[in-house]
Every structure is written in structure tokens, then in C-alpha cells.
């Protein structure tokens, strides 16, 4: 099969470099275009990333000599991943969609637009058809699909089998989020060493609103949002990669611990699609009392698995448990890539 040429906007950031890494030897896509701000444009990727490549020991060879361009819709491909800072993503992504490019975005700007899919393929693959409404309403030849906030993705994956099997009424979540979630250079070392920061801008609002769209049902090209309630408290901690979340949940019907464990174990809705980035086990339950941990578990299934542990009764809601996911992979670059693979398998690319 001839590979599909693709580009990355925001290729120099934390999510952008993770995309460059994940697209190395990808079976369906060939990364041919890299773009970032005018500060980076004109440099080779290797030159621009000097001192900034930090997710693996070596930058993939194929990317080193690629020249960074500005984020203008003149790239030699028809599909782009956006890992742009949200201060610039809105306009740039729209310019690409108008010019006929498909855009798989990590940025927050379009996530809650009524005609833009907010996709987690394991949960709401059918939302992809909202693209048709989007193209009709906006008169675009291209389109935008988005992935959710990183903390939202891992929480939603852990909740999905519970939502389907027992129903979900209420969720409380307290996050301990990694530094790479703040981009590069991110949080100052003086602010985070020996410290916890009890606020991440807009994060709680995203965690409380995005799942309702993700779990909603599409009717006539629009999402009828799910109705459960979520209360989130988000903290930045001195961990490099991997967001940990302490979750409590009230279910709509009674469930035994064994039933919950088997709902998580059996969860693999994408199996038949054979998407290259889809993990064999989207949810891994850890029986040890001190797991999951970011250092031990964030990279399971090449960073695409969500780890769950410590399922036990909650004195206020029904059950509580701990969830962990790799924010750069499952929570961003890997999520955008899985969305692109779904688009390809459904004929949108
Ligand atoms: P980052 O490290 O700060 O990277 C930002 C990127 O945006 C860089 O490539 C930068 O290029 C580019 N950029 C900034 N200003 C620009 C401009 N005026 N024109 C064109 N490009 C410009 O941020 P990140 O952590 O990778 O996050 C990227 C996006 O993904 C954000 O929207 C973020 O909210 C979202 N996200 C991040 C995570 C995570 O775990 N980090 C998770 C989920 C979603 P230069 O290097 O040239 O300035």
C-alpha cells in the first residue's frame, strides 16, 4: 500500500515531537512536512530541536533533515496533525480545513464546537460522521477532528465500560498531572521542585464538560450530551510523564467488584478494525496495592494503555479507583494518530 503523506503543525513542541516519534515507520502514514512558528521556520528539524528533543535518546533519522515551514496551508500533503499552542491553533487549523486539509487536532479550541467530533475511537467512533455536517455548514472541503484533554481521555476510557454496563451518575476526580503536560519548557523548576501546584488553567472545566460530549449520542449530526455529573480537582506534580487520577464513581445500578473488573478486562471495542496504534489491551488492571505508578506503568502498550488499580468501595459514592495514562501518547499524540487511523479506515482520508 502506498503511504499517505502527512504533516505535523507545532512539530517542535512536546506533543509535536511525540508525533514525530510515533510516525517513524508508521505502516499507513509518511511524515513529509513539519511546521511551527516563524521562530523555527527555515531550520532543519535537527537544528530547531537542539536541546529540545527530550522524549527518547535519539531523534528518528528520517526527521532530522526535514525543513521546518511556517503553518500555512501550502504543505505538500492533504492531512495534518495539529500540536499547536492553543493561542494560535484556532485560526491556523481553520485555514487548513478551509484549504481542503483534514486536521487531527490536540488543541482545545474546536473541541466543544457543535459540529466538530471530539473523538476517542474506543468510545465514540460513530461521532466521526459529524464531519459531514461540519463540511456542509462551514462549506469546507477539509475538516477538523479533535482529541480531548489528556486527563479527560484516560478518565473517559476507564469510565466507558462502567457507563455501558452499569450506567454512571456521578464522578469525582483528583488529578496528579505530569510536567510534560504543560509543554516545553513548561513549569519553572523553582515552582515545582519540592512542591505541588493546586491549579492548572482551564483543566477542571475541561474534565467536567468534555466527557459529556464524548459520551453523548449523535442525532442529526449533533451531539445530545450525556447527563452524569463530574467534579474535578487538578494538580501539577513533579512527575515527567503520566497523569495519575484518583476517581470515585456512583453507578446507576448495583455492581459487584468482580463485574467491574471483568467489564474493564473485556474492553476492546476496536479489535476488529486492526488500527496500527490501537493497544491490544486499552485498559490494564493492576492487582498490586501500590500500582499504577507513572514510572512503572505509563509506557505500557507503547504508552497507549490506560492503567487502573486499587478498586475498592467508596464511603460516599459507590466505588473508587486509581487511573494512570501517558499524557503525551494516550493523552495527545497517540490519540490524534489513532483518530487519523480511524479516519483512514472509515474512508475520510
Ligand atoms: P508546546 O511544547 O508549548 O509546543 C507548542 C507548539 O506550538 C510548538 O511547536 C510551537 O512552535 C508552536 N507555536 C507556538 N506559537 C506558534 C505560532 N505563532 N505559529 C505557529 N506555531 C506556533 O506545547 P505541547 O505541550 O506540545 O502542546 C501542544 C498542544 O497540545 C496544545 O494545544 C496543548 O494544549 C495540547 N495538549 C498537550 C498535551 C501534553 O501532554 N503536553 C496533552 C493534550 C493536549 P515553536 O517551537 O516554533 O515556537
mmCIF file with all atom_site columns, C-alpha atoms in Angstrom, residues 15-90:
data_model
loop_
_atom_site.group_PDB
_atom_site.id
_atom_site.type_symbol
_atom_site.label_atom_id
_atom_site.label_alt_id
_atom_site.label_comp_id
_atom_site.label_asym_id
_atom_site.label_entity_id
_atom_site.label_seq_id
_atom_site.pdbx_PDB_ins_code
_atom_site.Cartn_x
_atom_site.Cartn_y
_atom_site.Cartn_z
_atom_site.occupancy
_atom_site.B_iso_or_equiv
_atom_site.pdbx_formal_charge
_atom_site.auth_seq_id
_atom_site.auth_comp_id
_atom_site.auth_asym_id
_atom_site.auth_atom_id
_atom_site.pdbx_PDB_model_num
ATOM 1  C CA . UNK A 1 15 ? 3.242  16.748 21.553 1.00 0.00 ? 15 UNK A CA 1
ATOM 2  C CA . UNK A 1 16 ? 4.754  17.536 18.136 1.00 0.00 ? 16 UNK A CA 1
ATOM 3  C CA . UNK A 1 17 ? 7.949  15.622 18.877 1.00 0.00 ? 17 UNK A CA 1
ATOM 4  C CA . UNK A 1 18 ? 5.926  12.695 20.210 1.00 0.00 ? 18 UNK A CA 1
ATOM 5  C CA . UNK A 1 19 ? 4.071  12.622 16.878 1.00 0.00 ? 19 UNK A CA 1
ATOM 6  C CA . UNK A 1 20 ? 7.401  12.674 15.015 1.00 0.00 ? 20 UNK A CA 1
ATOM 7  C CA . UNK A 1 21 ? 8.475  9.681  17.121 1.00 0.00 ? 21 UNK A CA 1
ATOM 8  C CA . UNK A 1 22 ? 5.207  7.745  16.684 1.00 0.00 ? 22 UNK A CA 1
ATOM 9  C CA . UNK A 1 23 ? 5.170  8.324  12.914 1.00 0.00 ? 23 UNK A CA 1
ATOM 10 C CA . UNK A 1 24 ? 8.633  6.773  12.480 1.00 0.00 ? 24 UNK A CA 1
ATOM 11 C CA . UNK A 1 25 ? 7.990  3.727  10.251 1.00 0.00 ? 25 UNK A CA 1
ATOM 12 C CA . UNK A 1 26 ? 4.231  4.051  10.516 1.00 0.00 ? 26 UNK A CA 1
ATOM 13 C CA . UNK A 1 27 ? 2.618  1.478  8.190  1.00 0.00 ? 27 UNK A CA 1
ATOM 14 C CA . UNK A 1 28 ? -0.017 3.847  6.726  1.00 0.00 ? 28 UNK A CA 1
ATOM 15 C CA . UNK A 1 29 ? 1.353  7.400  7.020  1.00 0.00 ? 29 UNK A CA 1
ATOM 16 C CA . UNK A 1 30 ? 4.578  9.035  5.920  1.00 0.00 ? 30 UNK A CA 1
ATOM 17 C CA . UNK A 1 31 ? 5.520  12.252 7.692  1.00 0.00 ? 31 UNK A CA 1
ATOM 18 C CA . UNK A 1 32 ? 6.761  14.599 4.967  1.00 0.00 ? 32 UNK A CA 1
ATOM 19 C CA . UNK A 1 33 ? 6.024  18.102 6.289  1.00 0.00 ? 33 UNK A CA 1
ATOM 20 C CA . UNK A 1 34 ? 6.911  19.757 9.591  1.00 0.00 ? 34 UNK A CA 1
ATOM 21 C CA . UNK A 1 35 ? 5.746  23.231 10.565 1.00 0.00 ? 35 UNK A CA 1
ATOM 22 C CA . UNK A 1 36 ? 5.944  25.505 13.591 1.00 0.00 ? 36 UNK A CA 1
ATOM 23 C CA . UNK A 1 37 ? 6.247  29.236 14.322 1.00 0.00 ? 37 UNK A CA 1
ATOM 24 C CA . UNK A 1 38 ? 8.315  31.651 12.279 1.00 0.00 ? 38 UNK A CA 1
ATOM 25 C CA . UNK A 1 39 ? 10.977 31.315 15.021 1.00 0.00 ? 39 UNK A CA 1
ATOM 26 C CA . UNK A 1 40 ? 11.585 27.745 13.824 1.00 0.00 ? 40 UNK A CA 1
ATOM 27 C CA . UNK A 1 41 ? 10.722 28.009 10.125 1.00 0.00 ? 41 UNK A CA 1
ATOM 28 C CA . UNK A 1 42 ? 13.644 27.612 7.728  1.00 0.00 ? 42 UNK A CA 1
ATOM 29 C CA . UNK A 1 43 ? 15.694 25.461 10.130 1.00 0.00 ? 43 UNK A CA 1
ATOM 30 C CA . UNK A 1 44 ? 16.224 21.740 9.776  1.00 0.00 ? 44 UNK A CA 1
ATOM 31 C CA . UNK A 1 45 ? 14.298 19.786 12.404 1.00 0.00 ? 45 UNK A CA 1
ATOM 32 C CA . UNK A 1 46 ? 17.571 18.695 13.975 1.00 0.00 ? 46 UNK A CA 1
ATOM 33 C CA . UNK A 1 47 ? 18.774 22.271 14.265 1.00 0.00 ? 47 UNK A CA 1
ATOM 34 C CA . UNK A 1 48 ? 15.492 23.625 15.605 1.00 0.00 ? 48 UNK A CA 1
ATOM 35 C CA . UNK A 1 49 ? 15.241 20.817 18.163 1.00 0.00 ? 49 UNK A CA 1
ATOM 36 C CA . UNK A 1 50 ? 18.760 21.185 19.537 1.00 0.00 ? 50 UNK A CA 1
ATOM 37 C CA . UNK A 1 51 ? 18.342 20.902 23.331 1.00 0.00 ? 51 UNK A CA 1
ATOM 38 C CA . UNK A 1 52 ? 14.572 20.417 22.955 1.00 0.00 ? 52 UNK A CA 1
ATOM 39 C CA . UNK A 1 53 ? 14.327 16.783 21.784 1.00 0.00 ? 53 UNK A CA 1
ATOM 40 C CA . UNK A 1 54 ? 13.803 15.036 25.082 1.00 0.00 ? 54 UNK A CA 1
ATOM 41 C CA . UNK A 1 55 ? 11.323 12.153 24.790 1.00 0.00 ? 55 UNK A CA 1
ATOM 42 C CA . UNK A 1 56 ? 13.834 9.476  23.703 1.00 0.00 ? 56 UNK A CA 1
ATOM 43 C CA . UNK A 1 57 ? 17.639 9.219  23.431 1.00 0.00 ? 57 UNK A CA 1
ATOM 44 C CA . UNK A 1 58 ? 17.720 9.818  19.653 1.00 0.00 ? 58 UNK A CA 1
ATOM 45 C CA . UNK A 1 59 ? 15.572 11.743 17.209 1.00 0.00 ? 59 UNK A CA 1
ATOM 46 C CA . UNK A 1 60 ? 14.395 9.405  14.387 1.00 0.00 ? 60 UNK A CA 1
ATOM 47 C CA . UNK A 1 61 ? 16.806 9.659  11.441 1.00 0.00 ? 61 UNK A CA 1
ATOM 48 C CA . UNK A 1 62 ? 14.071 10.362 8.862  1.00 0.00 ? 62 UNK A CA 1
ATOM 49 C CA . UNK A 1 63 ? 13.059 13.600 10.601 1.00 0.00 ? 63 UNK A CA 1
ATOM 50 C CA . UNK A 1 64 ? 16.477 15.171 11.095 1.00 0.00 ? 64 UNK A CA 1
ATOM 51 C CA . UNK A 1 65 ? 16.871 16.798 7.701  1.00 0.00 ? 65 UNK A CA 1
ATOM 52 C CA . UNK A 1 66 ? 13.250 17.777 7.164  1.00 0.00 ? 66 UNK A CA 1
ATOM 53 C CA . UNK A 1 67 ? 12.971 21.572 6.918  1.00 0.00 ? 67 UNK A CA 1
ATOM 54 C CA . UNK A 1 68 ? 10.510 23.312 9.215  1.00 0.00 ? 68 UNK A CA 1
ATOM 55 C CA . UNK A 1 69 ? 7.988  25.511 7.454  1.00 0.00 ? 69 UNK A CA 1
ATOM 56 C CA . UNK A 1 70 ? 5.503  28.108 8.635  1.00 0.00 ? 70 UNK A CA 1
ATOM 57 C CA . UNK A 1 71 ? 1.966  26.922 9.421  1.00 0.00 ? 71 UNK A CA 1
ATOM 58 C CA . UNK A 1 72 ? 0.459  27.997 6.111  1.00 0.00 ? 72 UNK A CA 1
ATOM 59 C CA . UNK A 1 73 ? -1.826 25.733 4.062  1.00 0.00 ? 73 UNK A CA 1
ATOM 60 C CA . UNK A 1 74 ? 0.765  25.238 1.353  1.00 0.00 ? 74 UNK A CA 1
ATOM 61 C CA . UNK A 1 75 ? 2.159  21.956 2.666  1.00 0.00 ? 75 UNK A CA 1
ATOM 62 C CA . UNK A 1 76 ? 2.709  19.056 0.311  1.00 0.00 ? 76 UNK A CA 1
ATOM 63 C CA . UNK A 1 77 ? 0.139  16.712 1.864  1.00 0.00 ? 77 UNK A CA 1
ATOM 64 C CA . UNK A 1 78 ? -3.621 16.666 2.421  1.00 0.00 ? 78 UNK A CA 1
ATOM 65 C CA . UNK A 1 79 ? -3.713 15.687 6.074  1.00 0.00 ? 79 UNK A CA 1
ATOM 66 C CA . UNK A 1 80 ? -2.074 17.337 9.107  1.00 0.00 ? 80 UNK A CA 1
ATOM 67 C CA . UNK A 1 81 ? -1.798 16.696 12.808 1.00 0.00 ? 81 UNK A CA 1
ATOM 68 C CA . UNK A 1 82 ? -2.031 19.858 14.892 1.00 0.00 ? 82 UNK A CA 1
ATOM 69 C CA . UNK A 1 83 ? 0.069  20.074 18.060 1.00 0.00 ? 83 UNK A CA 1
ATOM 70 C CA . UNK A 1 84 ? -0.181 23.857 18.109 1.00 0.00 ? 84 UNK A CA 1
ATOM 71 C CA . UNK A 1 85 ? -0.315 26.047 21.140 1.00 0.00 ? 85 UNK A CA 1
ATOM 72 C CA . UNK A 1 86 ? -3.957 26.954 21.733 1.00 0.00 ? 86 UNK A CA 1
ATOM 73 C CA . UNK A 1 87 ? -3.170 30.674 21.410 1.00 0.00 ? 87 UNK A CA 1
ATOM 74 C CA . UNK A 1 88 ? -2.696 30.126 17.648 1.00 0.00 ? 88 UNK A CA 1
ATOM 75 C CA . UNK A 1 89 ? -4.475 26.852 16.850 1.00 0.00 ? 89 UNK A CA 1
ATOM 76 C CA . UNK A 1 90 ? -7.956 28.249 16.189 1.00 0.00 ? 90 UNK A CA 1
#
